[in-house]
Amino acid sequence: MVEGILSKAFWVVYATVFAAATVVYGQQVPCYFIFGDSTFDSGNNNNLQSKAKVNYSPYGIDFPEGPTGRFTNGRTIADIIGELSGFRDFIPPFAGASPKQAHIGMNYASGGGGLRKETSKHLGGRISLRKQIQNHKKAIKKAKVPVQRLEQCLYTINIGSNDYINNYFMSELYNTSSLFDPNEYAYSLNRLYRTHLKRLHSLGARKIALFSISLIGCTPKMIVSHGGGQGCAKDVNAAVAIFNNNLKDLVNDFNKNFKGAEFTYVDIFSAGDPLAFARLGFKVGDKGCCTLSPGEELCVPNKPVCANRSEYLFWDDIHSSEATNKMAAIGSFYGPLGSPYSISQLVKQ
């Protein structure tokens, strides 16, 4: 994820807008809805029979409420975007939220969730994007949220990583890599994504920030499993790049052909300047901060973690640290990661 975040342009923007990013005057949109996978999940998997849940220490060690189900040590990218948009409280997970919360916002994201129905099935319970949108429909209908309000809300979506990590590049459990070449697979995912976005648009969503899949081939997990332990898995990143290019086209299609659509593409993939790691204070990018068991990607419960968490790009074997999340959130909110809009421009439209 991080090479895409820490580009030269990002470093310049981060350095110049950091002070502004810490001061927000008033809530800029009436509500905020969050969809996606573990990158954005804030606890929707906690009560599922699932291996993809982290409601235990040391997750949340730097979060005000402790372990909540967030797959990091502190805030997620979505949490920080909410703060930058002026929300006083974190948007709560759909699981357990009161009906009236739909007037303010809900987080539907789920660890292991994907575009394809079977994605991450080996992990047990998880909520696909299709089901997340169904949950959203139920929530806004039950709360009777006016369409005019929904059209002014902010929506963020981060989905697709699991369709590669926990599907296409897990050939011992899934057959998609034998059914599709990388171009065909990306196209099939794009078609699914388009269907889901049409449904969300029909429910009033207009201001949507669609996050690219990050450089998942450069996560500690994929470096070992598909990069031979010698560096980023190039085949993984190449396949993801095809998906991301299609996603850019999808954003342009919606903005051109769907009434009122103001979609933006958030690029957390594109390769950047390695020297930016040091400029931003990161020193460790090839392993996570927490204690891991051999072959596992999630932190061992209640075991020691690194003291210098702000210097680690990754929290566990695949998820980013709060420090990295902060970089991504600021870059997407103020630019230059967003196209054709930064999220700050989107919420002011």
mmCIF file with all atom_site columns, C-alpha atoms in Angstrom, residues 133-305:
data_model
loop_
_atom_site.group_PDB
_atom_site.id
_atom_site.type_symbol
_atom_site.label_atom_id
_atom_site.label_alt_id
_atom_site.label_comp_id
_atom_site.label_asym_id
_atom_site.label_entity_id
_atom_site.label_seq_id
_atom_site.pdbx_PDB_ins_code
_atom_site.Cartn_x
_atom_site.Cartn_y
_atom_site.Cartn_z
_atom_site.occupancy
_atom_site.B_iso_or_equiv
_atom_site.pdbx_formal_charge
_atom_site.auth_seq_id
_atom_site.auth_comp_id
_atom_site.auth_asym_id
_atom_site.auth_atom_id
_atom_site.pdbx_PDB_model_num
ATOM 1   C CA . ILE A 1 133 ? -25.286 -2.384  0.015   1.00 0.00 ? 133 ILE A CA 1
ATOM 2   C CA . GLN A 1 134 ? -28.301 -4.496  0.941   1.00 0.00 ? 134 GLN A CA 1
ATOM 3   C CA . ASN A 1 135 ? -27.670 -3.608  4.592   1.00 0.00 ? 135 ASN A CA 1
ATOM 4   C CA . HIS A 1 136 ? -27.456 0.059   3.613   1.00 0.00 ? 136 HIS A CA 1
ATOM 5   C CA . LYS A 1 137 ? -30.783 -0.130  1.807   1.00 0.00 ? 137 LYS A CA 1
ATOM 6   C CA . LYS A 1 138 ? -32.432 -1.674  4.856   1.00 0.00 ? 138 LYS A CA 1
ATOM 7   C CA . ALA A 1 139 ? -30.907 0.927   7.174   1.00 0.00 ? 139 ALA A CA 1
ATOM 8   C CA . ILE A 1 140 ? -31.932 4.013   5.211   1.00 0.00 ? 140 ILE A CA 1
ATOM 9   C CA . LYS A 1 141 ? -35.412 2.633   4.511   1.00 0.00 ? 141 LYS A CA 1
ATOM 10  C CA . LYS A 1 142 ? -36.009 1.774   8.160   1.00 0.00 ? 142 LYS A CA 1
ATOM 11  C CA . ALA A 1 143 ? -34.814 5.198   9.286   1.00 0.00 ? 143 ALA A CA 1
ATOM 12  C CA . LYS A 1 144 ? -36.687 6.919   6.435   1.00 0.00 ? 144 LYS A CA 1
ATOM 13  C CA . VAL A 1 145 ? -33.676 8.994   5.420   1.00 0.00 ? 145 VAL A CA 1
ATOM 14  C CA . PRO A 1 146 ? -34.760 11.486  2.718   1.00 0.00 ? 146 PRO A CA 1
ATOM 15  C CA . VAL A 1 147 ? -33.221 10.998  -0.715  1.00 0.00 ? 147 VAL A CA 1
ATOM 16  C CA . GLN A 1 148 ? -32.276 14.677  -0.782  1.00 0.00 ? 148 GLN A CA 1
ATOM 17  C CA . ARG A 1 149 ? -30.136 14.111  2.312   1.00 0.00 ? 149 ARG A CA 1
ATOM 18  C CA . LEU A 1 150 ? -28.551 10.945  0.931   1.00 0.00 ? 150 LEU A CA 1
ATOM 19  C CA . GLU A 1 151 ? -27.545 12.819  -2.221  1.00 0.00 ? 151 GLU A CA 1
ATOM 20  C CA . GLN A 1 152 ? -25.463 15.216  -0.113  1.00 0.00 ? 152 GLN A CA 1
ATOM 21  C CA . CYS A 1 153 ? -23.689 12.532  1.920   1.00 0.00 ? 153 CYS A CA 1
ATOM 22  C CA . LEU A 1 154 ? -20.126 11.280  1.490   1.00 0.00 ? 154 LEU A CA 1
ATOM 23  C CA . TYR A 1 155 ? -19.533 7.632   0.561   1.00 0.00 ? 155 TYR A CA 1
ATOM 24  C CA . THR A 1 156 ? -16.150 5.882   0.585   1.00 0.00 ? 156 THR A CA 1
ATOM 25  C CA . ILE A 1 157 ? -15.456 2.389   -0.750  1.00 0.00 ? 157 ILE A CA 1
ATOM 26  C CA . ASN A 1 158 ? -12.286 0.310   -0.466  1.00 0.00 ? 158 ASN A CA 1
ATOM 27  C CA . ILE A 1 159 ? -12.847 -3.117  -1.976  1.00 0.00 ? 159 ILE A CA 1
ATOM 28  C CA . GLY A 1 160 ? -11.096 -5.651  -4.222  1.00 0.00 ? 160 GLY A CA 1
ATOM 29  C CA . SER A 1 161 ? -7.938  -6.620  -2.330  1.00 0.00 ? 161 SER A CA 1
ATOM 30  C CA . ASN A 1 162 ? -9.468  -9.837  -1.035  1.00 0.00 ? 162 ASN A CA 1
ATOM 31  C CA . ASP A 1 163 ? -10.595 -10.796 -4.517  1.00 0.00 ? 163 ASP A CA 1
ATOM 32  C CA . TYR A 1 164 ? -6.882  -11.127 -5.262  1.00 0.00 ? 164 TYR A CA 1
ATOM 33  C CA . ILE A 1 165 ? -5.264  -12.096 -1.931  1.00 0.00 ? 165 ILE A CA 1
ATOM 34  C CA . ASN A 1 166 ? -8.034  -14.433 -0.785  1.00 0.00 ? 166 ASN A CA 1
ATOM 35  C CA . ASN A 1 167 ? -9.160  -15.703 -4.158  1.00 0.00 ? 167 ASN A CA 1
ATOM 36  C CA . TYR A 1 168 ? -7.199  -15.231 -7.406  1.00 0.00 ? 168 TYR A CA 1
ATOM 37  C CA . PHE A 1 169 ? -3.746  -15.685 -5.871  1.00 0.00 ? 169 PHE A CA 1
ATOM 38  C CA . MET A 1 170 ? -4.833  -18.533 -3.587  1.00 0.00 ? 170 MET A CA 1
ATOM 39  C CA . SER A 1 171 ? -5.016  -21.229 -6.233  1.00 0.00 ? 171 SER A CA 1
ATOM 40  C CA . GLU A 1 172 ? -4.905  -24.056 -3.696  1.00 0.00 ? 172 GLU A CA 1
ATOM 41  C CA . LEU A 1 173 ? -8.423  -23.062 -2.582  1.00 0.00 ? 173 LEU A CA 1
ATOM 42  C CA . TYR A 1 174 ? -9.947  -21.124 -5.504  1.00 0.00 ? 174 TYR A CA 1
ATOM 43  C CA . ASN A 1 175 ? -10.048 -21.853 -9.223  1.00 0.00 ? 175 ASN A CA 1
ATOM 44  C CA . THR A 1 176 ? -10.419 -18.304 -10.572 1.00 0.00 ? 176 THR A CA 1
ATOM 45  C CA . SER A 1 177 ? -6.778  -18.141 -11.752 1.00 0.00 ? 177 SER A CA 1
ATOM 46  C CA . SER A 1 178 ? -7.417  -21.179 -13.953 1.00 0.00 ? 178 SER A CA 1
ATOM 47  C CA . LEU A 1 179 ? -10.668 -19.734 -15.301 1.00 0.00 ? 179 LEU A CA 1
ATOM 48  C CA . PHE A 1 180 ? -9.432  -16.207 -16.045 1.00 0.00 ? 180 PHE A CA 1
ATOM 49  C CA . ASP A 1 181 ? -6.210  -14.569 -17.112 1.00 0.00 ? 181 ASP A CA 1
ATOM 50  C CA . PRO A 1 182 ? -5.430  -11.285 -15.248 1.00 0.00 ? 182 PRO A CA 1
ATOM 51  C CA . ASN A 1 183 ? -7.194  -9.121  -17.838 1.00 0.00 ? 183 ASN A CA 1
ATOM 52  C CA . GLU A 1 184 ? -10.306 -11.285 -17.848 1.00 0.00 ? 184 GLU A CA 1
ATOM 53  C CA . TYR A 1 185 ? -10.426 -11.416 -14.080 1.00 0.00 ? 185 TYR A CA 1
ATOM 54  C CA . ALA A 1 186 ? -10.104 -7.652  -13.722 1.00 0.00 ? 186 ALA A CA 1
ATOM 55  C CA . TYR A 1 187 ? -12.865 -7.217  -16.297 1.00 0.00 ? 187 TYR A CA 1
ATOM 56  C CA . SER A 1 188 ? -15.156 -9.613  -14.417 1.00 0.00 ? 188 SER A CA 1
ATOM 57  C CA . LEU A 1 189 ? -14.567 -7.714  -11.171 1.00 0.00 ? 189 LEU A CA 1
ATOM 58  C CA . ASN A 1 190 ? -15.210 -4.423  -12.924 1.00 0.00 ? 190 ASN A CA 1
ATOM 59  C CA . ARG A 1 191 ? -18.577 -5.681  -14.183 1.00 0.00 ? 191 ARG A CA 1
ATOM 60  C CA . LEU A 1 192 ? -19.561 -6.715  -10.662 1.00 0.00 ? 192 LEU A CA 1
ATOM 61  C CA . TYR A 1 193 ? -18.401 -3.385  -9.255  1.00 0.00 ? 193 TYR A CA 1
ATOM 62  C CA . ARG A 1 194 ? -20.432 -1.489  -11.842 1.00 0.00 ? 194 ARG A CA 1
ATOM 63  C CA . THR A 1 195 ? -23.567 -3.428  -10.902 1.00 0.00 ? 195 THR A CA 1
ATOM 64  C CA . HIS A 1 196 ? -23.071 -2.676  -7.216  1.00 0.00 ? 196 HIS A CA 1
ATOM 65  C CA . LEU A 1 197 ? -22.385 1.013   -7.857  1.00 0.00 ? 197 LEU A CA 1
ATOM 66  C CA . LYS A 1 198 ? -25.510 1.329   -10.004 1.00 0.00 ? 198 LYS A CA 1
ATOM 67  C CA . ARG A 1 199 ? -27.490 -0.038  -7.067  1.00 0.00 ? 199 ARG A CA 1
ATOM 68  C CA . LEU A 1 200 ? -25.859 2.376   -4.646  1.00 0.00 ? 200 LEU A CA 1
ATOM 69  C CA . HIS A 1 201 ? -26.495 5.275   -7.016  1.00 0.00 ? 201 HIS A CA 1
ATOM 70  C CA . SER A 1 202 ? -30.164 4.276   -7.232  1.00 0.00 ? 202 SER A CA 1
ATOM 71  C CA . LEU A 1 203 ? -30.288 4.587   -3.430  1.00 0.00 ? 203 LEU A CA 1
ATOM 72  C CA . GLY A 1 204 ? -29.206 8.221   -3.593  1.00 0.00 ? 204 GLY A CA 1
ATOM 73  C CA . ALA A 1 205 ? -25.405 8.014   -3.476  1.00 0.00 ? 205 ALA A CA 1
ATOM 74  C CA . ARG A 1 206 ? -23.805 10.780  -5.515  1.00 0.00 ? 206 ARG A CA 1
ATOM 75  C CA . LYS A 1 207 ? -20.514 11.744  -3.817  1.00 0.00 ? 207 LYS A CA 1
ATOM 76  C CA . ILE A 1 208 ? -18.476 8.524   -3.856  1.00 0.00 ? 208 ILE A CA 1
ATOM 77  C CA . ALA A 1 209 ? -14.722 8.136   -3.354  1.00 0.00 ? 209 ALA A CA 1
ATOM 78  C CA . LEU A 1 210 ? -13.547 4.818   -4.802  1.00 0.00 ? 210 LEU A CA 1
ATOM 79  C CA . PHE A 1 211 ? -10.173 3.691   -3.465  1.00 0.00 ? 211 PHE A CA 1
ATOM 80  C CA . SER A 1 212 ? -7.833  1.747   -5.693  1.00 0.00 ? 212 SER A CA 1
ATOM 81  C CA . ILE A 1 213 ? -6.403  -1.543  -4.549  1.00 0.00 ? 213 ILE A CA 1
ATOM 82  C CA . SER A 1 214 ? -3.034  -0.781  -3.000  1.00 0.00 ? 214 SER A CA 1
ATOM 83  C CA . LEU A 1 215 ? 0.316   -2.385  -3.820  1.00 0.00 ? 215 LEU A CA 1
ATOM 84  C CA . ILE A 1 216 ? -0.697  -5.586  -2.077  1.00 0.00 ? 216 ILE A CA 1
ATOM 85  C CA . GLY A 1 217 ? 2.251   -7.365  -3.640  1.00 0.00 ? 217 GLY A CA 1
ATOM 86  C CA . CYS A 1 218 ? 4.465   -5.276  -1.349  1.00 0.00 ? 218 CYS A CA 1
ATOM 87  C CA . THR A 1 219 ? 2.810   -6.341  1.907   1.00 0.00 ? 219 THR A CA 1
ATOM 88  C CA . PRO A 1 220 ? 4.951   -8.566  4.166   1.00 0.00 ? 220 PRO A CA 1
ATOM 89  C CA . LYS A 1 221 ? 2.542   -11.465 3.601   1.00 0.00 ? 221 LYS A CA 1
ATOM 90  C CA . MET A 1 222 ? 2.720   -11.354 -0.196  1.00 0.00 ? 222 MET A CA 1
ATOM 91  C CA . ILE A 1 223 ? 6.472   -10.702 -0.280  1.00 0.00 ? 223 ILE A CA 1
ATOM 92  C CA . VAL A 1 224 ? 6.919   -14.066 1.436   1.00 0.00 ? 224 VAL A CA 1
ATOM 93  C CA . SER A 1 225 ? 4.147   -16.035 -0.307  1.00 0.00 ? 225 SER A CA 1
ATOM 94  C CA . HIS A 1 226 ? 4.501   -14.686 -3.854  1.00 0.00 ? 226 HIS A CA 1
ATOM 95  C CA . GLY A 1 227 ? 7.715   -12.677 -3.924  1.00 0.00 ? 227 GLY A CA 1
ATOM 96  C CA . GLY A 1 228 ? 10.021  -15.410 -2.707  1.00 0.00 ? 228 GLY A CA 1
ATOM 97  C CA . GLY A 1 229 ? 10.949  -13.258 0.266   1.00 0.00 ? 229 GLY A CA 1
ATOM 98  C CA . GLN A 1 230 ? 13.117  -11.154 -2.050  1.00 0.00 ? 230 GLN A CA 1
ATOM 99  C CA . GLY A 1 231 ? 10.878  -8.155  -2.647  1.00 0.00 ? 231 GLY A CA 1
ATOM 100 C CA . CYS A 1 232 ? 7.464   -7.178  -3.928  1.00 0.00 ? 232 CYS A CA 1
ATOM 101 C CA . ALA A 1 233 ? 5.435   -9.788  -5.810  1.00 0.00 ? 233 ALA A CA 1
ATOM 102 C CA . LYS A 1 234 ? 5.487   -8.230  -9.278  1.00 0.00 ? 234 LYS A CA 1
ATOM 103 C CA . ASP A 1 235 ? 2.844   -10.510 -10.772 1.00 0.00 ? 235 ASP A CA 1
ATOM 104 C CA . VAL A 1 236 ? 0.408   -9.577  -8.002  1.00 0.00 ? 236 VAL A CA 1
ATOM 105 C CA . ASN A 1 237 ? 0.986   -5.856  -8.462  1.00 0.00 ? 237 ASN A CA 1
ATOM 106 C CA . ALA A 1 238 ? 0.708   -6.187  -12.250 1.00 0.00 ? 238 ALA A CA 1
ATOM 107 C CA . ALA A 1 239 ? -2.685  -7.899  -11.954 1.00 0.00 ? 239 ALA A CA 1
ATOM 108 C CA . VAL A 1 240 ? -3.940  -5.276  -9.498  1.00 0.00 ? 240 VAL A CA 1
ATOM 109 C CA . ALA A 1 241 ? -2.798  -2.475  -11.814 1.00 0.00 ? 241 ALA A CA 1
ATOM 110 C CA . ILE A 1 242 ? -5.212  -3.770  -14.470 1.00 0.00 ? 242 ILE A CA 1
ATOM 111 C CA . PHE A 1 243 ? -8.081  -3.656  -11.971 1.00 0.00 ? 243 PHE A CA 1
ATOM 112 C CA . ASN A 1 244 ? -7.164  -0.105  -10.961 1.00 0.00 ? 244 ASN A CA 1
ATOM 113 C CA . ASN A 1 245 ? -7.024  1.150   -14.547 1.00 0.00 ? 245 ASN A CA 1
ATOM 114 C CA . ASN A 1 246 ? -10.490 -0.294  -15.119 1.00 0.00 ? 246 ASN A CA 1
ATOM 115 C CA . LEU A 1 247 ? -11.693 1.392   -11.937 1.00 0.00 ? 247 LEU A CA 1
ATOM 116 C CA . LYS A 1 248 ? -10.535 4.784   -13.233 1.00 0.00 ? 248 LYS A CA 1
ATOM 117 C CA . ASP A 1 249 ? -12.574 4.203   -16.383 1.00 0.00 ? 249 ASP A CA 1
ATOM 118 C CA . LEU A 1 250 ? -15.556 3.186   -14.267 1.00 0.00 ? 250 LEU A CA 1
ATOM 119 C CA . VAL A 1 251 ? -15.384 6.474   -12.345 1.00 0.00 ? 251 VAL A CA 1
ATOM 120 C CA . ASN A 1 252 ? -15.307 8.434   -15.596 1.00 0.00 ? 252 ASN A CA 1
ATOM 121 C CA . ASP A 1 253 ? -18.240 6.422   -16.953 1.00 0.00 ? 253 ASP A CA 1
ATOM 122 C CA . PHE A 1 254 ? -20.426 7.172   -13.942 1.00 0.00 ? 254 PHE A CA 1
ATOM 123 C CA . ASN A 1 255 ? -19.535 10.866  -13.931 1.00 0.00 ? 255 ASN A CA 1
ATOM 124 C CA . LYS A 1 256 ? -20.442 11.114  -17.603 1.00 0.00 ? 256 LYS A CA 1
ATOM 125 C CA . ASN A 1 257 ? -23.554 8.945   -17.761 1.00 0.00 ? 257 ASN A CA 1
ATOM 126 C CA . PHE A 1 258 ? -25.264 8.854   -14.358 1.00 0.00 ? 258 PHE A CA 1
ATOM 127 C CA . LYS A 1 259 ? -27.384 11.713  -13.076 1.00 0.00 ? 259 LYS A CA 1
ATOM 128 C CA . GLY A 1 260 ? -25.656 13.837  -10.456 1.00 0.00 ? 260 GLY A CA 1
ATOM 129 C CA . ALA A 1 261 ? -22.739 11.434  -10.074 1.00 0.00 ? 261 ALA A CA 1
ATOM 130 C CA . GLU A 1 262 ? -19.630 13.021  -8.555  1.00 0.00 ? 262 GLU A CA 1
ATOM 131 C CA . PHE A 1 263 ? -17.366 10.006  -8.232  1.00 0.00 ? 263 PHE A CA 1
ATOM 132 C CA . THR A 1 264 ? -13.645 10.248  -7.621  1.00 0.00 ? 264 THR A CA 1
ATOM 133 C CA . TYR A 1 265 ? -10.819 7.742   -7.879  1.00 0.00 ? 265 TYR A CA 1
ATOM 134 C CA . VAL A 1 266 ? -8.345  7.625   -4.985  1.00 0.00 ? 266 VAL A CA 1
ATOM 135 C CA . ASP A 1 267 ? -4.985  6.298   -6.129  1.00 0.00 ? 267 ASP A CA 1
ATOM 136 C CA . ILE A 1 268 ? -3.132  4.505   -3.322  1.00 0.00 ? 268 ILE A CA 1
ATOM 137 C CA . PHE A 1 269 ? -1.304  2.275   -5.786  1.00 0.00 ? 269 PHE A CA 1
ATOM 138 C CA . SER A 1 270 ? 1.005   4.261   -8.055  1.00 0.00 ? 270 SER A CA 1
ATOM 139 C CA . ALA A 1 271 ? 4.671   3.682   -7.321  1.00 0.00 ? 271 ALA A CA 1
ATOM 140 C CA . GLY A 1 272 ? 6.579   6.491   -5.612  1.00 0.00 ? 272 GLY A CA 1
ATOM 141 C CA . ASP A 1 273 ? 9.936   7.694   -4.386  1.00 0.00 ? 273 ASP A CA 1
ATOM 142 C CA . PRO A 1 274 ? 11.546  5.279   -1.879  1.00 0.00 ? 274 PRO A CA 1
ATOM 143 C CA . LEU A 1 275 ? 13.319  8.218   -0.240  1.00 0.00 ? 275 LEU A CA 1
ATOM 144 C CA . ALA A 1 276 ? 9.904   9.463   0.863   1.00 0.00 ? 276 ALA A CA 1
ATOM 145 C CA . PHE A 1 277 ? 9.852   6.650   3.431   1.00 0.00 ? 277 PHE A CA 1
ATOM 146 C CA . ALA A 1 278 ? 12.689  8.278   5.333   1.00 0.00 ? 278 ALA A CA 1
ATOM 147 C CA . ARG A 1 279 ? 11.314  11.793  4.832   1.00 0.00 ? 279 ARG A CA 1
ATOM 148 C CA . LEU A 1 280 ? 8.096   10.813  6.544   1.00 0.00 ? 280 LEU A CA 1
ATOM 149 C CA . GLY A 1 281 ? 9.863   9.064   9.394   1.00 0.00 ? 281 GLY A CA 1
ATOM 150 C CA . PHE A 1 282 ? 9.107   5.466   8.397   1.00 0.00 ? 282 PHE A CA 1
ATOM 151 C CA . LYS A 1 283 ? 11.971  3.066   8.966   1.00 0.00 ? 283 LYS A CA 1
ATOM 152 C CA . VAL A 1 284 ? 10.416  -0.403  8.689   1.00 0.00 ? 284 VAL A CA 1
ATOM 153 C CA . GLY A 1 285 ? 8.460   -1.471  5.607   1.00 0.00 ? 285 GLY A CA 1
ATOM 154 C CA . ASP A 1 286 ? 9.060   -5.201  5.285   1.00 0.00 ? 286 ASP A CA 1
ATOM 155 C CA . LYS A 1 287 ? 7.468   -6.512  8.481   1.00 0.00 ? 287 LYS A CA 1
ATOM 156 C CA . GLY A 1 288 ? 4.643   -5.725  10.853  1.00 0.00 ? 288 GLY A CA 1
ATOM 157 C CA . CYS A 1 289 ? 4.862   -4.109  14.275  1.00 0.00 ? 289 CYS A CA 1
ATOM 158 C CA . CYS A 1 290 ? 3.037   -6.764  16.292  1.00 0.00 ? 290 CYS A CA 1
ATOM 159 C CA . THR A 1 291 ? 3.989   -10.339 17.210  1.00 0.00 ? 291 THR A CA 1
ATOM 160 C CA . LEU A 1 292 ? 3.017   -12.866 14.533  1.00 0.00 ? 292 LEU A CA 1
ATOM 161 C CA . SER A 1 293 ? 2.902   -16.650 14.543  1.00 0.00 ? 293 SER A CA 1
ATOM 162 C CA . PRO A 1 294 ? 4.695   -18.328 11.592  1.00 0.00 ? 294 PRO A CA 1
ATOM 163 C CA . GLY A 1 295 ? 2.491   -18.332 8.516   1.00 0.00 ? 295 GLY A CA 1
ATOM 164 C CA . GLU A 1 296 ? -0.190  -16.138 10.112  1.00 0.00 ? 296 GLU A CA 1
ATOM 165 C CA . GLU A 1 297 ? -1.101  -12.600 9.068   1.00 0.00 ? 297 GLU A CA 1
ATOM 166 C CA . LEU A 1 298 ? -2.896  -11.330 12.190  1.00 0.00 ? 298 LEU A CA 1
ATOM 167 C CA . CYS A 1 299 ? -1.338  -10.340 15.509  1.00 0.00 ? 299 CYS A CA 1
ATOM 168 C CA . VAL A 1 300 ? -1.042  -12.934 18.272  1.00 0.00 ? 300 VAL A CA 1
ATOM 169 C CA . PRO A 1 301 ? -3.399  -11.879 21.089  1.00 0.00 ? 301 PRO A CA 1
ATOM 170 C CA . ASN A 1 302 ? -1.887  -10.005 24.010  1.00 0.00 ? 302 ASN A CA 1
ATOM 171 C CA . LYS A 1 303 ? 1.705   -10.307 22.822  1.00 0.00 ? 303 LYS A CA 1
ATOM 172 C CA . PRO A 1 304 ? 4.319   -7.516  22.676  1.00 0.00 ? 304 PRO A CA 1
ATOM 173 C CA . VAL A 1 305 ? 4.351   -4.927  19.902  1.00 0.00 ? 305 VAL A CA 1
#
